[in-house]
Short mmCIF file of C-alpha atoms in Angstrom, two decimals:
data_model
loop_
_atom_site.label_atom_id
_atom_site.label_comp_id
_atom_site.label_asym_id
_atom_site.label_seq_id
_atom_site.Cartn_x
_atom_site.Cartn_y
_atom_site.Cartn_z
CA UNK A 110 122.67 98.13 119.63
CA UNK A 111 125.67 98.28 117.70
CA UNK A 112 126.11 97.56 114.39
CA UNK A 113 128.97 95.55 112.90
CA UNK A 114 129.71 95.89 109.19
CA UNK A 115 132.14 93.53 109.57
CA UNK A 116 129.76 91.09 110.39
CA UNK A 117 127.23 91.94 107.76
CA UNK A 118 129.60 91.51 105.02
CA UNK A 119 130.49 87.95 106.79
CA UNK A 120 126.96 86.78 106.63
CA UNK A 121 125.58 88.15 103.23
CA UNK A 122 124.10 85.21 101.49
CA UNK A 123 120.72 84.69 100.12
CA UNK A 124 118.62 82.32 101.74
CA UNK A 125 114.58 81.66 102.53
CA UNK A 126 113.05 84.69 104.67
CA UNK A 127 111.01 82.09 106.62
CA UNK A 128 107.32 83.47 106.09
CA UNK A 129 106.90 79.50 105.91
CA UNK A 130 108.48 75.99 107.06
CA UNK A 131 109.40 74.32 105.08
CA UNK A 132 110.05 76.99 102.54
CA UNK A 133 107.91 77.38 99.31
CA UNK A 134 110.45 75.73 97.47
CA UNK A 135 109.50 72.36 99.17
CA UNK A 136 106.10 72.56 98.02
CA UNK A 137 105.06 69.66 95.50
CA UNK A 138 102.40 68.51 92.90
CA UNK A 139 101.96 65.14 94.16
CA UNK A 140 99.80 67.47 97.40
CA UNK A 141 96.10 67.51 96.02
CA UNK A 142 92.95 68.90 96.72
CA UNK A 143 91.99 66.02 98.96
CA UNK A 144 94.82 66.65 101.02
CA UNK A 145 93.39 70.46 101.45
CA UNK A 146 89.58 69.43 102.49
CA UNK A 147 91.04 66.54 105.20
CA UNK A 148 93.43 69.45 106.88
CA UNK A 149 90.15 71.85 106.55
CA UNK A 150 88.13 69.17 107.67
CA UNK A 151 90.17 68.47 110.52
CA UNK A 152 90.80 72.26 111.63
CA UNK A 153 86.75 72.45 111.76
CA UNK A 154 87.09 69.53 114.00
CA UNK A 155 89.49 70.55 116.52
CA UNK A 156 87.98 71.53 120.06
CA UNK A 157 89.10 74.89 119.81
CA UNK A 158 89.11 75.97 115.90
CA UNK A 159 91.17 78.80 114.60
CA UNK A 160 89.91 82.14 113.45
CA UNK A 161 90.83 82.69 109.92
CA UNK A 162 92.87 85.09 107.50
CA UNK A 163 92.27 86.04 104.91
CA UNK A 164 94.40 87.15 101.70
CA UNK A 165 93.00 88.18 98.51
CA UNK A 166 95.93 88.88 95.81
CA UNK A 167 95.37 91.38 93.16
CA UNK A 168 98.04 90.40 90.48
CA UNK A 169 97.49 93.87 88.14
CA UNK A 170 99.51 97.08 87.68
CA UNK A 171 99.52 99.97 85.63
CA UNK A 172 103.21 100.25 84.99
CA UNK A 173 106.17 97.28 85.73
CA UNK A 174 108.56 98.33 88.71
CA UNK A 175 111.64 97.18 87.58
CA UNK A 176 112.77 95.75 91.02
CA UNK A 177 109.59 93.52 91.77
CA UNK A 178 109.69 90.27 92.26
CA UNK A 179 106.04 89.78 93.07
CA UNK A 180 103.80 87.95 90.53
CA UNK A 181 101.76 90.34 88.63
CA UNK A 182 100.45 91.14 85.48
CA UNK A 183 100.81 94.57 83.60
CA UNK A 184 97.72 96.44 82.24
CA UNK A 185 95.70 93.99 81.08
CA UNK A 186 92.99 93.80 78.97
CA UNK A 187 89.64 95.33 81.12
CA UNK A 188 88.21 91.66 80.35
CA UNK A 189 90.58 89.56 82.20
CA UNK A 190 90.39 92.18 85.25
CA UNK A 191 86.28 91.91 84.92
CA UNK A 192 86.59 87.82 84.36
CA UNK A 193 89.37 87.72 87.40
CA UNK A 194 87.25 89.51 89.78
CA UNK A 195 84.47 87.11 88.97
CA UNK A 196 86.25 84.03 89.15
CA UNK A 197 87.67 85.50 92.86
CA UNK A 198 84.43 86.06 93.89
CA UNK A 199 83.47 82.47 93.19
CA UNK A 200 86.75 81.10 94.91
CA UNK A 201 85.63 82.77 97.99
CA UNK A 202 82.55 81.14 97.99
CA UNK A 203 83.77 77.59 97.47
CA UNK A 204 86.39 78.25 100.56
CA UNK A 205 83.73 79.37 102.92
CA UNK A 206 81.70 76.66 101.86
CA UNK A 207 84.27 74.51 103.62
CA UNK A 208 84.99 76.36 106.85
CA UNK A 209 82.23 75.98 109.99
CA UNK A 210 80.38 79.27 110.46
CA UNK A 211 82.15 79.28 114.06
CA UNK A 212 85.41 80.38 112.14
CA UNK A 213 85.36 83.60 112.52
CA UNK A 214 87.55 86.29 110.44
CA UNK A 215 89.89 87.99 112.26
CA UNK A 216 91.98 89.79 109.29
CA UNK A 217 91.83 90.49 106.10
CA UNK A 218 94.77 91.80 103.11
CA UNK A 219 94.86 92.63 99.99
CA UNK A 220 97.65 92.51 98.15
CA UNK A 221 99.35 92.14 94.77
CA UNK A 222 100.38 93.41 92.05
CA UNK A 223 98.32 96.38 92.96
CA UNK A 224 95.45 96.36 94.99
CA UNK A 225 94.60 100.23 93.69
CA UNK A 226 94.87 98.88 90.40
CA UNK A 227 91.01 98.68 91.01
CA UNK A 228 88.40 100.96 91.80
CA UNK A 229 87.41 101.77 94.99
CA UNK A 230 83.95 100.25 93.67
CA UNK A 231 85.28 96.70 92.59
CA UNK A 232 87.30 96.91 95.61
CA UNK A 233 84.03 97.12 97.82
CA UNK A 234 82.31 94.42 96.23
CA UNK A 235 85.11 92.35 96.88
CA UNK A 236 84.94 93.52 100.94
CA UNK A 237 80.88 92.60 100.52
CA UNK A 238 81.70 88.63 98.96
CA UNK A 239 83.29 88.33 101.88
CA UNK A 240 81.11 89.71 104.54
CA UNK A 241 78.02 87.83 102.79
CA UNK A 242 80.14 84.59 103.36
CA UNK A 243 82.19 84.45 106.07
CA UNK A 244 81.43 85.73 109.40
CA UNK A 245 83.96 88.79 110.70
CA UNK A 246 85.51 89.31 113.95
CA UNK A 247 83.85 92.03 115.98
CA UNK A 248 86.91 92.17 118.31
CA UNK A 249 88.88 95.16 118.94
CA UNK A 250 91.63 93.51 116.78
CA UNK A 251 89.96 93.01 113.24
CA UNK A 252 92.24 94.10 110.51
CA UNK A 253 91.60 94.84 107.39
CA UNK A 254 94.34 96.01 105.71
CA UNK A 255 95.49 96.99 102.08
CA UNK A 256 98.78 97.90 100.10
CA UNK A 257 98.16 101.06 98.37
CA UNK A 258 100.70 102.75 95.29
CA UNK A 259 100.38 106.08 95.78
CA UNK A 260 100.70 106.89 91.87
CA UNK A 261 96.93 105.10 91.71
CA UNK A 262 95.20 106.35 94.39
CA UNK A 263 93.81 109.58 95.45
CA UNK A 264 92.54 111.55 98.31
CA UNK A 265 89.27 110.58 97.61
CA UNK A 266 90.00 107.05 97.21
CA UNK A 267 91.48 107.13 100.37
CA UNK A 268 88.19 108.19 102.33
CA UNK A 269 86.38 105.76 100.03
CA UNK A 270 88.61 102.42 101.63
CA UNK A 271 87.97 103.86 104.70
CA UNK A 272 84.55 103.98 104.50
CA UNK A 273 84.42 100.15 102.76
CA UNK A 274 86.43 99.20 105.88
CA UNK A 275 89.94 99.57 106.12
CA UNK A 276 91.99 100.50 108.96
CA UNK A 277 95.40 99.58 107.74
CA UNK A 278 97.14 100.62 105.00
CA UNK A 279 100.66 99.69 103.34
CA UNK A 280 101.92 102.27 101.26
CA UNK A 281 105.01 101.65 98.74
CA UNK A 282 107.93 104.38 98.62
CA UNK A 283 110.90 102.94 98.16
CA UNK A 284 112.83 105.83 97.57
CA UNK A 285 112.53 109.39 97.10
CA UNK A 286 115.30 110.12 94.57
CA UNK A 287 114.42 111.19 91.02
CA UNK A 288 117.27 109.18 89.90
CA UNK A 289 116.48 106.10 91.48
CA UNK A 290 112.93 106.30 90.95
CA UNK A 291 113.64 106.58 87.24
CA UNK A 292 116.33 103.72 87.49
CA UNK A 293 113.88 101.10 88.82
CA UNK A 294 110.58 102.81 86.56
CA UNK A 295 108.66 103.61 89.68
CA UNK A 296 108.54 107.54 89.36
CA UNK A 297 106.73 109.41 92.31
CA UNK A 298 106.89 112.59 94.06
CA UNK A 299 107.81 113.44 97.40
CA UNK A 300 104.58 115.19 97.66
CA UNK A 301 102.04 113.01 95.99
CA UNK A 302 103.38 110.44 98.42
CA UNK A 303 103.00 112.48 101.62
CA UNK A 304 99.33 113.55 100.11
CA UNK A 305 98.34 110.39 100.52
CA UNK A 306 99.90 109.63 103.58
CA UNK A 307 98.63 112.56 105.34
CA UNK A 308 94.75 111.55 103.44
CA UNK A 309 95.42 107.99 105.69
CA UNK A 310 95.76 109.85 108.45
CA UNK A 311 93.41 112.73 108.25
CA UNK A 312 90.64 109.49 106.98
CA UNK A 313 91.51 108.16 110.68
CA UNK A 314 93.90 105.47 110.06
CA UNK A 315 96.03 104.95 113.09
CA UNK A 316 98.30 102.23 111.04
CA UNK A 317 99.99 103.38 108.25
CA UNK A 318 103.12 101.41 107.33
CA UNK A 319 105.32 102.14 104.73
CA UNK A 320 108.28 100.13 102.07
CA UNK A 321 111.39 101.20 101.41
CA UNK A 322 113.89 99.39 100.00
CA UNK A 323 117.84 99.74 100.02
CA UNK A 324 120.50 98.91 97.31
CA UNK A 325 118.33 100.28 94.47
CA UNK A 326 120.69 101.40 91.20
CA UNK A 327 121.81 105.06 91.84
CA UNK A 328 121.27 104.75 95.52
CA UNK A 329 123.51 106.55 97.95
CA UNK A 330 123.92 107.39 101.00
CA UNK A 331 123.03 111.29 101.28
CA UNK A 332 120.09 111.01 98.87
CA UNK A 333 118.59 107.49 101.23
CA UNK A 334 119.33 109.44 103.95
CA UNK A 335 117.15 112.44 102.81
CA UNK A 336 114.26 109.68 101.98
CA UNK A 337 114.59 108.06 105.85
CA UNK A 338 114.69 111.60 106.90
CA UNK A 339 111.13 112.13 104.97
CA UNK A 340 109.73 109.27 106.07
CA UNK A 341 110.58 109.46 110.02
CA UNK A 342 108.86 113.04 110.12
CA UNK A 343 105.86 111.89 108.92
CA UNK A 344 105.97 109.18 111.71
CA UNK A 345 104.37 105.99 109.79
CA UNK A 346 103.54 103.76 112.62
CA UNK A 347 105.47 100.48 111.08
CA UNK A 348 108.46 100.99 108.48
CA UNK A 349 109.34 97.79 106.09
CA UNK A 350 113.20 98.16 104.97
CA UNK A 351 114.02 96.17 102.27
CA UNK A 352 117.16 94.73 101.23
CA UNK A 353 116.78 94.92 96.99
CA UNK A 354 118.73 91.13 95.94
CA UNK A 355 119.56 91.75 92.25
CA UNK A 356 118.85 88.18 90.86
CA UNK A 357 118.28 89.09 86.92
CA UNK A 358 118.14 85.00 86.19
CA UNK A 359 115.13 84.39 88.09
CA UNK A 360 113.52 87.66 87.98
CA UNK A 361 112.77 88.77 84.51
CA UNK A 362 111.98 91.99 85.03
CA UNK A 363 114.99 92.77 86.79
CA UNK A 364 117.02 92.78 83.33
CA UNK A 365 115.60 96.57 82.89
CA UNK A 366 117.86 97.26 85.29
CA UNK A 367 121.84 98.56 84.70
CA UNK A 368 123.96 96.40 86.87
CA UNK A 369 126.23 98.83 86.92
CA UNK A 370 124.58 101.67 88.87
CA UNK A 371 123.41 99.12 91.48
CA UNK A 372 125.67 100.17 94.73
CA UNK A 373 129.07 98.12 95.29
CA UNK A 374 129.10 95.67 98.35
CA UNK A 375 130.83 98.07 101.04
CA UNK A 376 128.05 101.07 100.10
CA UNK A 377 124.77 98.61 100.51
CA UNK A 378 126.26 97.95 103.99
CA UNK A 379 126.74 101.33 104.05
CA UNK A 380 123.07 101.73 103.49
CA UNK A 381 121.93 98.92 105.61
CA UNK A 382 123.41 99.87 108.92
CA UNK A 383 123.01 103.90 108.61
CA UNK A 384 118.76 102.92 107.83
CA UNK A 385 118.88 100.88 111.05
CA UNK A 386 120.63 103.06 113.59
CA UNK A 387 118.73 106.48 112.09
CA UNK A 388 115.66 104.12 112.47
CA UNK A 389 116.33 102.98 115.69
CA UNK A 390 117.77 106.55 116.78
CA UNK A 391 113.95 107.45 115.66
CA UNK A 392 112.47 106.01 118.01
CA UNK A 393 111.06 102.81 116.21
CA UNK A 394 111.66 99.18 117.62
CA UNK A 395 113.32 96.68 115.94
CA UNK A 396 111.12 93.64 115.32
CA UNK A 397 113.14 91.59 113.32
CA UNK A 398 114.12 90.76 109.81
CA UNK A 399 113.20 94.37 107.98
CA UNK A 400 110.15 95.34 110.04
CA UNK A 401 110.58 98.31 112.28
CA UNK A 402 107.79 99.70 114.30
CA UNK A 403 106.54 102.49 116.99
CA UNK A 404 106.42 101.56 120.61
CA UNK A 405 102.87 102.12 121.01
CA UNK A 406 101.79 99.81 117.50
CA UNK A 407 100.51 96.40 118.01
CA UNK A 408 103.49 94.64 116.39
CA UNK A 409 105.84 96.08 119.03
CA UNK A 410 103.27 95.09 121.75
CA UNK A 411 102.89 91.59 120.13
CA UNK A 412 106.95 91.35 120.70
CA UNK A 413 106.42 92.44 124.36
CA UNK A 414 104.32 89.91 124.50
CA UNK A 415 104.96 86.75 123.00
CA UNK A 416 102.01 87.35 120.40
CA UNK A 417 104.38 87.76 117.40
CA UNK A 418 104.07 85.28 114.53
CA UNK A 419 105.26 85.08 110.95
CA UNK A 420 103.44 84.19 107.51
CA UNK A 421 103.12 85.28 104.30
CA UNK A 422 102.49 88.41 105.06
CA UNK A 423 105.89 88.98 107.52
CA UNK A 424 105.37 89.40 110.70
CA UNK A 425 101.58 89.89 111.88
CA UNK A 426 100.06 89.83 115.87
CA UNK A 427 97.11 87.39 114.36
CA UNK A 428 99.49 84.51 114.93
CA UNK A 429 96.69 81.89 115.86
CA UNK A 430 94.59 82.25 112.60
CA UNK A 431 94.50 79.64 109.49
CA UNK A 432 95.29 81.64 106.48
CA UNK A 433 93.50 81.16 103.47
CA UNK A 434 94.67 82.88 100.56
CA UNK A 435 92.43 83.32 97.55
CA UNK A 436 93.42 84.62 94.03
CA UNK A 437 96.38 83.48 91.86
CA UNK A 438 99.50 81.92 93.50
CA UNK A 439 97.95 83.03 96.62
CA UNK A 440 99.40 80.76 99.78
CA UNK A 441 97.02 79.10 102.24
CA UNK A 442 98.10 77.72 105.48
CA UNK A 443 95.34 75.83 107.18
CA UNK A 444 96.59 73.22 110.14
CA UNK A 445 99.44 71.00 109.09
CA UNK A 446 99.25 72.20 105.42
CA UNK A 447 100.36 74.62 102.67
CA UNK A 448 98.90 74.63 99.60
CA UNK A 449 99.39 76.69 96.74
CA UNK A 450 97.11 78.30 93.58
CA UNK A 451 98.15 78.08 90.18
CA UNK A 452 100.18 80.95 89.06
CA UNK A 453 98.17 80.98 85.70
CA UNK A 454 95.48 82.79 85.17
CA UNK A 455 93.81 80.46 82.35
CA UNK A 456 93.85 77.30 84.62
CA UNK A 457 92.63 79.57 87.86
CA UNK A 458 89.95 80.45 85.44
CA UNK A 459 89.04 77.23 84.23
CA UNK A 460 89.71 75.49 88.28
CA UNK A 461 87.37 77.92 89.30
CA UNK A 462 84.22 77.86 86.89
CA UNK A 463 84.64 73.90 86.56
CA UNK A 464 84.17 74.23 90.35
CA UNK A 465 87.00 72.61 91.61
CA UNK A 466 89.64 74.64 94.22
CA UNK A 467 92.94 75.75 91.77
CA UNK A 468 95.43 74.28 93.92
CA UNK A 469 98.55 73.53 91.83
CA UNK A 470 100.75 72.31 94.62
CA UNK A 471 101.38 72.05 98.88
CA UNK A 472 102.67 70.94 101.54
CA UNK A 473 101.69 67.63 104.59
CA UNK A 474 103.82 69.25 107.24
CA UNK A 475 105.50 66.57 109.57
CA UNK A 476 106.16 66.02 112.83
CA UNK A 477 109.85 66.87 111.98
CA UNK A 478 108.50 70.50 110.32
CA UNK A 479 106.43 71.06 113.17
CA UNK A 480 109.65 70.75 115.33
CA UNK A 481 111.15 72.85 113.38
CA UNK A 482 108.73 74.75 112.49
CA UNK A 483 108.03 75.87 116.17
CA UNK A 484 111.63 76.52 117.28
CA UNK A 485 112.16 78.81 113.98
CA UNK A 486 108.84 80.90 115.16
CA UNK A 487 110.05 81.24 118.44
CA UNK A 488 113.33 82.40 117.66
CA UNK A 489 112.20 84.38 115.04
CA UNK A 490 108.90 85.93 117.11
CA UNK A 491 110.36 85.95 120.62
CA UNK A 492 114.26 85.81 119.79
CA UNK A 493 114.57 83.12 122.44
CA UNK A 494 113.70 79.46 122.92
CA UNK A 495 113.60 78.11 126.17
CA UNK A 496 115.08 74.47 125.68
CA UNK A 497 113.27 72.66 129.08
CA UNK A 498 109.91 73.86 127.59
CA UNK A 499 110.65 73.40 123.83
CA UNK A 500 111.49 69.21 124.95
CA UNK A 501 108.72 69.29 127.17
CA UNK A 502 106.22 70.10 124.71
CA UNK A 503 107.48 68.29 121.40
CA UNK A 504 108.55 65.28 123.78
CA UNK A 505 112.44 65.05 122.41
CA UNK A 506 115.42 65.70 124.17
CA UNK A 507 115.90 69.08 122.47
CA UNK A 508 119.82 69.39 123.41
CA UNK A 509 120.14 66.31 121.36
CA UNK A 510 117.93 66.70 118.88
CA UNK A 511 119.31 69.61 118.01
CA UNK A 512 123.01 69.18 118.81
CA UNK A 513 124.08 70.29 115.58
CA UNK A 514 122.22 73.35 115.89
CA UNK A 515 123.61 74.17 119.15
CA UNK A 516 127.16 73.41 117.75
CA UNK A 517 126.58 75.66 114.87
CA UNK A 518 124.90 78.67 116.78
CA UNK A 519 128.31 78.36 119.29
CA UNK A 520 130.16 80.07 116.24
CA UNK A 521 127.96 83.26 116.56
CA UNK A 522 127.29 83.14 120.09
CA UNK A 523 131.15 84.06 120.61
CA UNK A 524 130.17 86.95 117.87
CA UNK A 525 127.86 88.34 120.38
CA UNK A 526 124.90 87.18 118.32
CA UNK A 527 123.52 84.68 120.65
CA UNK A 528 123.08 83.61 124.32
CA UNK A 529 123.55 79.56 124.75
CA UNK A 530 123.20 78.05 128.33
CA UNK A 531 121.40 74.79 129.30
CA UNK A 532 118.45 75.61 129.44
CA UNK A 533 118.05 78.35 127.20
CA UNK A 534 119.11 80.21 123.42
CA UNK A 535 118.14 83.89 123.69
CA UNK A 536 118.91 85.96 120.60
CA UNK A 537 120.78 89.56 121.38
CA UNK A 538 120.19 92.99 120.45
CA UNK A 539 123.07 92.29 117.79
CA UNK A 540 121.83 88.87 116.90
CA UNK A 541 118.25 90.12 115.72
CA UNK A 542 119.73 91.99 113.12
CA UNK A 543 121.15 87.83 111.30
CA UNK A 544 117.47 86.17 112.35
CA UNK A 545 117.66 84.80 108.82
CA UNK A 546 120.91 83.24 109.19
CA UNK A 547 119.70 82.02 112.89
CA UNK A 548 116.85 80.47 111.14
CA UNK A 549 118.75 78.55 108.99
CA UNK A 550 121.05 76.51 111.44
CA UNK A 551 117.22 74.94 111.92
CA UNK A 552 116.11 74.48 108.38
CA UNK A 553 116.66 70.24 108.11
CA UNK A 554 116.08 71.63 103.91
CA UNK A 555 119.20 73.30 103.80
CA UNK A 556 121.03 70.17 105.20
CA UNK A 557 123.16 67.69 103.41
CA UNK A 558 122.92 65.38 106.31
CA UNK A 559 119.52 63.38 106.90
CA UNK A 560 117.04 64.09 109.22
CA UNK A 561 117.47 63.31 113.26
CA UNK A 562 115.68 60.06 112.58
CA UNK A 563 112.34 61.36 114.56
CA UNK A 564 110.22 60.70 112.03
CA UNK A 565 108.72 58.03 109.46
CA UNK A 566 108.60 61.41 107.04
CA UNK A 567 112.24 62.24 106.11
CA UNK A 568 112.69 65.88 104.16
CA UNK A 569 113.11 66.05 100.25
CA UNK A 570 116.61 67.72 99.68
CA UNK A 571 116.57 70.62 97.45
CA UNK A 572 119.25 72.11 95.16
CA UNK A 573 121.32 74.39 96.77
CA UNK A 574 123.34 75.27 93.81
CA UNK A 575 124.12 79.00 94.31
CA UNK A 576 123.29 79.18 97.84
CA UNK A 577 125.82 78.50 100.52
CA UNK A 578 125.95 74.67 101.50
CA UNK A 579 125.15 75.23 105.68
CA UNK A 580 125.90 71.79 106.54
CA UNK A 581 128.67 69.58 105.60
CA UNK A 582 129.47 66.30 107.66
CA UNK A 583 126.91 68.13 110.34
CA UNK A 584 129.26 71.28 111.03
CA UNK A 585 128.03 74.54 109.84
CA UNK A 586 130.64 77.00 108.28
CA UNK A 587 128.95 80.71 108.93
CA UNK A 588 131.93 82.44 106.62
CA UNK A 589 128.75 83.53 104.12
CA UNK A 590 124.92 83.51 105.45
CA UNK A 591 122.62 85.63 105.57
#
C-alpha cells in the first residue's frame, strides 16, 4: 500500500462514518413506539429470526476528556447513578419482554461515558438482568465485551470482569505524551496503562483492543511515534486510530481546548499516514475506516470472509444480529428500523417507571435505504460489490440505478482508488484508506438531486451547510471529501 498525502489533503472533509443508513441525522420524532413493537413484532415473525445484540451505555465519568464527543455525564450525584442503574435494569426487562425466547444473544457491550465508572459489583448485576432475561449464545462466538479507562480500573477489577464474563476488552489511550495528555485533561501513565493491559492478558483475554487518536493539541510526530511504538510491542490484538475533528460549535466540551496547539493541516497528514504504514509495517491488517487488526483476530477473518458488518459499534463479525441498545441515547437497530432513546436522563427516568419504552425518535428504512443500505455495507465490509449479483438480488438494473454513482466513483478510479468494470466495483489497497468518501457517492442524503424514482418513500434532504455539497446537477466534484 502506498500512501498519498496528496490525496488525503484532496479528500479531507467531514462527513457521516456510516455505522448507520441513513445516518443518525435522518432520524425523526414523528417514528413512535408503535413503529418499534411492529418491526420487533415482525423480526419475531420471520422464518429465520436474528440473534440479538446487545448495548448497554453507561453515560458517567469521573473527569471530562476534553476531546469527547460521546454523551456523558460527569460525576454525578451517587443517586442518579443508583436511580440510572435501576431504571436500566427495568428497560431490559420491558425489551426482552418483546423478543421470542428463540432470540438468542450473541454479544453483548458496554459502553459510555465510562463503563468502569461503576463497580465491578453494579457491573455484575447488570451482566445477571440480562442473563435472568434473555437467553445467551453458547456458541464459540459469544462476546461480551467492555470499554475500560485505565485511570478507573485496577488489577483486581480486571480479574473481577473476567470472572462476571468478559472476554473482550476496549481500552482508551489515546496518547502517551504528558503534554498532550494534559492538553486534552486525560492524564495517564505509560505504565498504569500497560498494568492493565498486561492484567487483560494475564486474566486470559485473547482480545484486547485499544484507542488512539491522532491530531490531539501538542501532538507531533516523534512523541505519536513513541506512543505507536508502545502500543505495537504490547501487541493489542485490534488497534482503533482515530482521526480527532476539532468541531468546538457542536461539541461543548471541546472549547477547553487551545486551537492553537492543535497540529496544522500538513502535520495531521503527517500523523495519519506515518500511524498507518508503522501499523501496517506491524504486522496488523487494515480493515477499513480506523480499525486495524492482527491476522489471526476474528475481525481480520470476518474480512477474509465476507462476515464483516458495520453498526454502532464500528465494525463487528456479529453482522446478522438485531441490535438493541438500552440506556440513554442508546441506538437500536431491529429489522427495517432505527430508533433512538432520549438523551435526557429525567424523561428516560420517567419513560421507564411509567412503563413505556423511552424512544425519542427513529427511523422506517425504505426500500431505497435498503438499496443503499446494502451496497454501502458491501463496499464498506467487503470493499467490492459485484454489480450482476447486487441487480439480481434488489431486482433493479444496478448500472442504471446507480449511474451517477458509477460516474462519480470514475473520478477516483483513475486515482487508483477504485476498480470499475461491468460487472464489478472492487475497492483497492489505496482506496480503503477514502471508504468514507466511497460511501458517500451512495448516500441519496447527501444529494441535492431526488431520489432514482424506485420508491413511493422519497428521502428527507438535510442541511448540508458546512459540509461539502457531493452532488450538484447529478455530478460529484471529489476536490474536498472525506
Amino acid at each position: 500500500m502506498s500512501i498519498d498525502k496528496t490525496l488525503f489533503k484532496k479528500y479531507n472533509v467531514h462527513g457521516p462514518r456510516y455505522t448507520s443508513y441513513p445516518p443518525a441525522t435522518q432520524f425523526t420524532k414523528d417514528f413512535t413506539q408503535q413503529d418499534y413493537y411492529w418491526h420487533v413484532e415482525s423480526s419475531n415473525e420471520d422464518p429465520l429470526p436474528k440473534p440479538l445484540s446487545i448495548y448497554i451505555h453507561l453515560p458517567f465519568c469521573n473527569a471530562l476528556c476534553y476531546y469527547c464527543g460521546c454523551h456523558k455525564f460527569i460525576a454525578p450525584q451517587t443517586s442518579t447513578v443508583m436511580s440510572y442503574l435501576d431504571n436500566l435494569k427495568h428497560e431490559i426487562k420491558m425489551q426482552a419482554a418483546l423478543f421470542n425466547d428463540d432470540r438468542q444473544v450473541q454479544q453483548i457491550h458496554l459502553g459510555g461515558g465510562t463503563p468502569t465508572y461503576l463497580s465491578t459489583e453494579y457491573i455484575q448485576s447488570l451482566i445477571k438482568t440480562i442473563k435472568e432475561n434473555f437467553t445467551l449464545s453458547n456458541r464459540y462466538d459469544f462476546e461480551c465485551a467492555i470499554e475500560i479507562d485505565p485511570r478507573t480500573t485496577s488489577n483486581e477489577d480486571i480479574k473481577d470482569l473476567v470472572e462476571i464474563g468478559f472476554n473482550r476488552m476496549s481500552f482508551g489511550v489515546q496518547d502517551f505524551d504528558p503534554a498532550v495528555q494534559k492538553a486534552i485533561n486525560r492524564v495517564q501513565s505509560k505504565e498504569e496503562v500497560t498494568s492493565r493491559l498486561q492484567a487483560a492478558r494475564d486474566a486470559g483475554i485473547e482480545s484486547i483492543s485499544v484507542d488512539l487518536i491522532y491530531g490531539l493539541p501538542k501532538q507531533n510526530i516523534e512523541s505519536f511515534n513513541q506512543t505507536l511504538e508502545s502500543i505495537i510491542a504490547i501487541k493489542p490484538e485490534r488497534i482503533a486510530l482515530y482521526n480527532y475533528a476539532h468541531m468546538p460549535d457542536l461539541i461543548k466540551s471541546q472549547r477547553l481546548i487551545n486551537a492553537k496547539e492543535l497540529p496544522d493541516t500538513n502535520t495531521k497528514v503527517e500523523l495519519m499516514a506515518m500511524s498507518i504504514q508503522k501499523l501496517l509495517d506491524a504486522g496488523y491488517i487494515h480493515i477499513g475506516m480506523d480499525h486495524f487488526a492482527l491476522p489471526s483476530d476474528s475481525l481480520s477473518e470476518s474480512l477474509i470472509n465476507h462476515t464483516l458488518h458495520r453498526n454502532f459499534q464500528g465494525y463487528s463479525t456479529h453482522g446478522d444480529c438485531d441490535l438493541i441498545g438500552f440506556g440513554v441515547s442508546a441506538i437500536s437497530h431491529i429489522g427495517d428500523c432505527y430508533s433512538q432513546n432520549t438523551k435526557i436522563i429525567s424523561e428516560y427516568k420517567d419513560a421507564i417507571e411509567s412503563g413505556t419504552h423511552p424512544i425519542i425518535r427513529g427511523y422506517n428504512l425504505s426500500k431505497a435505504d435498503a438499496i443503499r443500505t446494502d451496497a454501502i455495507q458491501q463496499l464498506m465490509c467487503n470493499r467490492s460489490l459485484n454489480l450482476d449479483k447486487f441487480g439480481y438480488i434488489h431486482a433493479i438494473d444496478t448500472k442504471y440505478y446507480f449511474a451517477k454513482e458509477l460516474q462519480a466513483l470514475s473520478v477516483m478510479a483513475t486515482e487508483g482508488l477504485v476498480e470499475i468494470d461491468n460487472h464489478t466495483i472492487k475497492i483497492t489497497d489505496n482506496g480503503c484508506l477514502f471508504l468514507r468518501n466511497i460511501a458517500m457517492v451512495f448516500d441519496d442524503y447527501l444529494q441535492s438531486a431526488p431520489n432514482n424514482g424506485s420508491d413511493n418513500y422519497p428521502p428527507q434532504k438535510i442541511n448540508t451547510s458546512g459540509l461539502t455539497q457531493l452532488h450538484a446537477s447529478k455530478k460529484i466534484s471529489f476536490s474536498k471529501v472525506l
